[in-house]
Coordinates of C-alpha atoms in Angstrom, one line a residue:
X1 CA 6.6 14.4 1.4
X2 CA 5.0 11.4 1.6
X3 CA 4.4 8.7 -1.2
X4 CA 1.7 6.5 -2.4
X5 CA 1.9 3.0 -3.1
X6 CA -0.9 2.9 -5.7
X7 CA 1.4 3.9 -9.1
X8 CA 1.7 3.2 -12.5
X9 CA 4.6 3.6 -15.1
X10 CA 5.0 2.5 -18.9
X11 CA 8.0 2.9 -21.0
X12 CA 7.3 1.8 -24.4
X13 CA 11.3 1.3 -26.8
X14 CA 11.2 0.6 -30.6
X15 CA 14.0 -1.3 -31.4
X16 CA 14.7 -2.6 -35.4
X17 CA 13.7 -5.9 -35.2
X18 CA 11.0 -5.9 -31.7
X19 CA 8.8 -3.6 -29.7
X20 CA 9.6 -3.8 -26.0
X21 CA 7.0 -2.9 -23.6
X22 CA 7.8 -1.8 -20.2
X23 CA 4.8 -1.9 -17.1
X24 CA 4.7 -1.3 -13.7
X25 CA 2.3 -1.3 -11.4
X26 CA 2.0 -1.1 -7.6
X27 CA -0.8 -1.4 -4.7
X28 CA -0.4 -1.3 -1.1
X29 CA 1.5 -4.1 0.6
X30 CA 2.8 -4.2 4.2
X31 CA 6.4 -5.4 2.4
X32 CA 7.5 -5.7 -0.5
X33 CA 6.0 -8.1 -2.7
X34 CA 7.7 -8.0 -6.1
X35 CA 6.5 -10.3 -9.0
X36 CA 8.7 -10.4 -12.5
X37 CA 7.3 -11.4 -15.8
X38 CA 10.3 -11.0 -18.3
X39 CA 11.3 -13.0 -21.6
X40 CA 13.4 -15.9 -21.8
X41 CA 16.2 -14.4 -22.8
X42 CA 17.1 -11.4 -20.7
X43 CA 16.6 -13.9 -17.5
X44 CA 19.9 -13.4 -16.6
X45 CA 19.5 -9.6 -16.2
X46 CA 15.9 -10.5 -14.0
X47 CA 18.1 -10.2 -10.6
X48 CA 19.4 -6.6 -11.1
X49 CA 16.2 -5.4 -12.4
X50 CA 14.2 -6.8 -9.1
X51 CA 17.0 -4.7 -6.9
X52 CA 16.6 -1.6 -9.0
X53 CA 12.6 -1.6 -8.5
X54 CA 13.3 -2.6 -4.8
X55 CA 15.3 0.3 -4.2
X56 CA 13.0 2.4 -6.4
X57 CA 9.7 1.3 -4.9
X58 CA 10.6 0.2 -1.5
X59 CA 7.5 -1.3 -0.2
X60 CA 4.0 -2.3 -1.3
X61 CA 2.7 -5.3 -4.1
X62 CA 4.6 -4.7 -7.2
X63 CA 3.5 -6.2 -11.1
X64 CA 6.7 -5.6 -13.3
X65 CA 6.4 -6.8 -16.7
X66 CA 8.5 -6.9 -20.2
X67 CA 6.6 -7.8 -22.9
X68 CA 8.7 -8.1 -26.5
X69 CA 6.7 -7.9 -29.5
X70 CA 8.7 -8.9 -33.0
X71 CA 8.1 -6.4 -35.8
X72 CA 10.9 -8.0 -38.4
X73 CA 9.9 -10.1 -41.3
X74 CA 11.9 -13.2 -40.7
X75 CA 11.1 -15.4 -37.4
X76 CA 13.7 -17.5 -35.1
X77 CA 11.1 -20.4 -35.5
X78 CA 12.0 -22.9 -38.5
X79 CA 10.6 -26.1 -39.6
X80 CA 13.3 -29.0 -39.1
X81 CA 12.7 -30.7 -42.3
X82 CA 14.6 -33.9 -41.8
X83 CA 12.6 -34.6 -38.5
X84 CA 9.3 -33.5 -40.9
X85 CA 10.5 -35.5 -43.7
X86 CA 11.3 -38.3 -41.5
X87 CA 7.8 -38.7 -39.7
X88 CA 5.9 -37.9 -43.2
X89 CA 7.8 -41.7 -43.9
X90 CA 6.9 -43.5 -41.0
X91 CA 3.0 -42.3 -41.4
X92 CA 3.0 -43.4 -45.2
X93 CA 4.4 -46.6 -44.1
X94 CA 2.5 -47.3 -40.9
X95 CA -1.2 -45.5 -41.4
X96 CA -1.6 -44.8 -45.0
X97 CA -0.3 -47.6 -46.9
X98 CA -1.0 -46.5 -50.7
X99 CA -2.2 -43.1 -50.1
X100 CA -0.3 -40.3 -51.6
X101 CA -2.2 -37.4 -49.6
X102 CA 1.0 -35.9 -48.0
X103 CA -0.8 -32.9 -47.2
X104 CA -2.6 -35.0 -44.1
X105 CA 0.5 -36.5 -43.6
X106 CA 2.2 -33.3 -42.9
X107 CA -0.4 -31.8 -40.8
X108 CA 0.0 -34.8 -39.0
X109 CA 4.2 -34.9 -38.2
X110 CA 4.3 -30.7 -37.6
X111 CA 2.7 -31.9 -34.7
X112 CA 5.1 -34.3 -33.5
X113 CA 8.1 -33.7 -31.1
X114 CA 11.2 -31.8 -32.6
X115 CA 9.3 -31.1 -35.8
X116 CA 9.6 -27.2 -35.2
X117 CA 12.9 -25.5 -33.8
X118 CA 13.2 -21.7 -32.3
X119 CA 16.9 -20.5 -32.4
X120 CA 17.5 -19.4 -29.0
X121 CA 18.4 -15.5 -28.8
X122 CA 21.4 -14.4 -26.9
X123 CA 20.8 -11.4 -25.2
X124 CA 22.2 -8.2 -26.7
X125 CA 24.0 -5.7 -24.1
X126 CA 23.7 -2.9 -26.7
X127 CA 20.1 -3.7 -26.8
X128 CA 19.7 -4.7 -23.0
X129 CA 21.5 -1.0 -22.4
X130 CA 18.5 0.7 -24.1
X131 CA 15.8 -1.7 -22.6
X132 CA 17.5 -0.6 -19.0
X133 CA 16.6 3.2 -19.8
X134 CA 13.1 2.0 -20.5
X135 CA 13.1 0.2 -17.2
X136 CA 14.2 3.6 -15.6
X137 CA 11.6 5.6 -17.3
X138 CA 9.1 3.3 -16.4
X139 CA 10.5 3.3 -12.5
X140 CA 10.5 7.4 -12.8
X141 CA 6.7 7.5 -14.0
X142 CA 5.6 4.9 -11.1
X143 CA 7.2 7.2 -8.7
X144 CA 6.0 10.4 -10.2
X145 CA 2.5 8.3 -10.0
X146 CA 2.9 7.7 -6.7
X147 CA 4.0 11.2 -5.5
X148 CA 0.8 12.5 -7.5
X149 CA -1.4 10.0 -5.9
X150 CA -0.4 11.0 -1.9
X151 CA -0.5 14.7 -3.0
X152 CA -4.7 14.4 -2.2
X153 CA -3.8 11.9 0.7
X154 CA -1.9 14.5 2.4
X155 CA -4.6 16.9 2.2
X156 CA -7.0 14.8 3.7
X157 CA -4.3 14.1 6.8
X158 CA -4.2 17.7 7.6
X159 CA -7.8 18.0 7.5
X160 CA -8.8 15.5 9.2
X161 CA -6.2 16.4 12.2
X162 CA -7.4 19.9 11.9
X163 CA -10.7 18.6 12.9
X164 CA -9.5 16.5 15.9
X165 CA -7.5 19.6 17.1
X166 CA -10.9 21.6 16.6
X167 CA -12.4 19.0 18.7
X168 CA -9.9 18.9 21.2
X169 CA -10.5 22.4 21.9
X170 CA -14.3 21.2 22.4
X171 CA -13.2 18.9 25.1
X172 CA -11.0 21.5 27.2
X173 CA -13.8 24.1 27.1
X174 CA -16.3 21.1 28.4
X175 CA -13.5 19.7 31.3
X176 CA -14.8 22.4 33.8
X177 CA -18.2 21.8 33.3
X178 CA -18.0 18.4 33.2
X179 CA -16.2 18.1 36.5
X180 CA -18.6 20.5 38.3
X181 CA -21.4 18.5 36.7
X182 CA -19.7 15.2 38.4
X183 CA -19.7 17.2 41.7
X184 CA -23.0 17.6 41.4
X185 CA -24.6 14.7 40.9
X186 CA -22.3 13.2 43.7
X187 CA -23.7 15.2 46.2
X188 CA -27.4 14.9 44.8
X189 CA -26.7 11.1 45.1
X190 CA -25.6 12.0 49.3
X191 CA -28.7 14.0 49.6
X192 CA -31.1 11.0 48.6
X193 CA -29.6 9.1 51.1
X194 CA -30.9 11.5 53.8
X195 CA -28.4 10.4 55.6
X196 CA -25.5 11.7 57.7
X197 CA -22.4 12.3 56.4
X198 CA -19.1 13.3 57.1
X199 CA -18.3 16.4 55.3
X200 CA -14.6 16.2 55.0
X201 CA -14.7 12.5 54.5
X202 CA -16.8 13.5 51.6
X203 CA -14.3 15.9 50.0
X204 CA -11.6 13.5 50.3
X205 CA -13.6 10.6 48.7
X206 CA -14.6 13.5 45.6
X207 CA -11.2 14.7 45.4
X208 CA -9.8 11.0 44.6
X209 CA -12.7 10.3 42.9
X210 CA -12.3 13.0 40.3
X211 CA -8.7 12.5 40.5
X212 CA -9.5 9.7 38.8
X213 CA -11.8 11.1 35.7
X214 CA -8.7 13.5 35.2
X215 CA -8.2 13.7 31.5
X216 CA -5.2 16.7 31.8
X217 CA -2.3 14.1 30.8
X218 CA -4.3 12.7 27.9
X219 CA -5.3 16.0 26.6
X220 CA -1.5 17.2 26.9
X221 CA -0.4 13.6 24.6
X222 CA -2.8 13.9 22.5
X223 CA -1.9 17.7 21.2
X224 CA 1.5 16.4 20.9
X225 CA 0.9 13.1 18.9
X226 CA -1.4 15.3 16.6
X227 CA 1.6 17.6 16.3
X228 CA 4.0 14.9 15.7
X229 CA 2.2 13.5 12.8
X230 CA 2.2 17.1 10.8
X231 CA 5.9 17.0 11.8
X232 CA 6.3 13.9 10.3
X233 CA 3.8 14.5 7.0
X234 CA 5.8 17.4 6.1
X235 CA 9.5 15.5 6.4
X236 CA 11.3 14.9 3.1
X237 CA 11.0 11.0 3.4
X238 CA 7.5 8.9 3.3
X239 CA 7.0 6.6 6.2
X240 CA 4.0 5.2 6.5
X241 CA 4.7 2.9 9.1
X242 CA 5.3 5.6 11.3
X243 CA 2.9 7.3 10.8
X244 CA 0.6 4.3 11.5
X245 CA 2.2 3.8 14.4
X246 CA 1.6 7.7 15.5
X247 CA -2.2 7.0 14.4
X248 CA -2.2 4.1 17.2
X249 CA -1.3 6.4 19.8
X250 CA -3.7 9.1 19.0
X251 CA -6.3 6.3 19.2
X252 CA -5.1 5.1 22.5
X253 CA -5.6 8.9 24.0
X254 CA -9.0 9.6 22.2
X255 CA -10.3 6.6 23.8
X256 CA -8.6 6.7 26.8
X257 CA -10.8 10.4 27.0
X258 CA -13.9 8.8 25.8
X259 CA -13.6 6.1 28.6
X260 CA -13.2 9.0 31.5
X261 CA -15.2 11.4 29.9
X262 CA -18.4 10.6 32.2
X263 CA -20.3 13.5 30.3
X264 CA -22.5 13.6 27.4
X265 CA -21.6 16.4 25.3
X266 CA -17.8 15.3 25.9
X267 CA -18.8 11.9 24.5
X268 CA -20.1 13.6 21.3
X269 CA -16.9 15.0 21.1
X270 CA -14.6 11.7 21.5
X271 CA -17.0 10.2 19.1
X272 CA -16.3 13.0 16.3
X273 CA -12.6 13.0 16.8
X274 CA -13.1 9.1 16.4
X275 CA -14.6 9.1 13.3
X276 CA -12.3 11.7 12.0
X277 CA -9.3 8.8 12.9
X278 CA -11.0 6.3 11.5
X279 CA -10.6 8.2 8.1
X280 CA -6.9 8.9 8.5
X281 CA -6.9 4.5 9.7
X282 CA -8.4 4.1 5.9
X283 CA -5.7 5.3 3.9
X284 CA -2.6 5.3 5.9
X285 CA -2.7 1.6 5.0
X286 CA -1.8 3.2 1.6
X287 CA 1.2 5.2 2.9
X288 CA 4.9 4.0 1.4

């Protein structure tokens, strides 16, 4: 079953002091093309998370995110009040001589260097253990995403091969005609020459000549890429590089056809089982 690499997961975990928000999202990359936002302090955990998506996700552009929101009422940020007190001095001394408005003063030395300090947080395994499960969730949405997503990609596939087998069929029912039609004109061609010919020379020459407007091989290739890529969009894994890869070839045949068809109503079938490719070309880019 093939996969999707548009997705979106979100595992949201309330823990006593913080809300941690888990998001992932993916679009369609030729490789994989991870980018981590995480806090601070689980940066030391960043490394097994990017393997666990990687292995998750495989392939495609990938936005992974931790955002931690504090819910408790007391904050790791404190004012260093020596550094505070010490600036508050050397701005009474040095700009306001006589002036007793500390409150300008202190606006004034928060702003300087060391005046605040955050007490760094040491990561938590208990809590990291819980935070990993989110991760997981999130990864298991993403995926479920993604499976959801190709569900309506797949259907399109079959259809859309459907119609170049349908079309197919047009061009075997039209080889006949088409080569008598070729004989046809060949001969007419002779005949307004008014001119002598030699008759078996003539057959020979058609013979190689049509020989070379055969289409038999590319009909026969072209049924069995078509049947490879059903093969292939109903195996348990999703590989969209092969597939695209299958969708070359089947472009190589149909044109191949179109460029030996020599016949109008043949054309106007290449042309339909082109545009039906072209479709499938659209969103296999999308394929995992």
């Amino acid at each position: 079953m093939i996969q999707s690499m548009t997705g979106y997961g979100k595992a949201v975990l309330q823990l006593p002091t913080k809300k941690v928000t888990i998001e992932i999202k993916t679009l369609n990359s030729k490789n994989l093309d991870l980018n981590a936002r995480v806090p601070s302090y689980y940066k030391e955990k960043e490394l097994a998370v990017r393997k666990k998506l990687a292995s998750g996700l495989v392939r495609g552009k990938i936005d992974f995110s931790i955002y931690v929101e504090m819910t408790a009422d007391e904050t790791t940020t404190s004012i260093n009040k020596a550094v505070v007190n010490d600036y508050v001095q050397q701005l009474r001394n040095t700009l306001f001589i006589g002036s007793e408005d500390d409150v300008e003063l202190l606006k004034m030395a928060v702003r300087m260097p060391d005046a605040l300090r955050t007490e760094r947080e040491e990561l938590d395994e208990e809590e990291w253990e819980l935070i990993e499960k989110s991760i997981e969730e999130a990864l298991e949405k993403t995926i479920q995403y993604r499976t959801d997503e190709a569900a309506s990609l797949e259907e399109d596939f079959k259809l859309r091969i459907l119609n170049i087998k349908e079309y197919l069929k047009e061009v075997h029912a039209l080889d006949k005609e088409r080569l008598d039609n070729v004989r046809v004109r060949l001969q007419k061609a002779i005949a307004d020459l008014k001119t002598e010919i030699d008759a078996n020379r003539f057959e020979q020459e058609l013979i190689y000549y049509l020989e070379k407007l055969d289409i038999n091989e590319e009909k026969v290739r072209l049924e069995n890429h078509l049947d490879y890529f059903l093969q292939e969009l109903d195996s348990k894994d999703s590989n969209g590089k092969k597939l695209g890869f299958i969708v070359q070839e089947i472009g190589r045949e149909i044109n191949t056809t179109g460029s030996k068809a020599n016949f109008a109503p043949m054309q106007k079938s290449v042309i339909q089982m082109k545009n039906e490719l072209e479709k499938i070309k659209e969103q296999i880019l999308n394929v995992l």
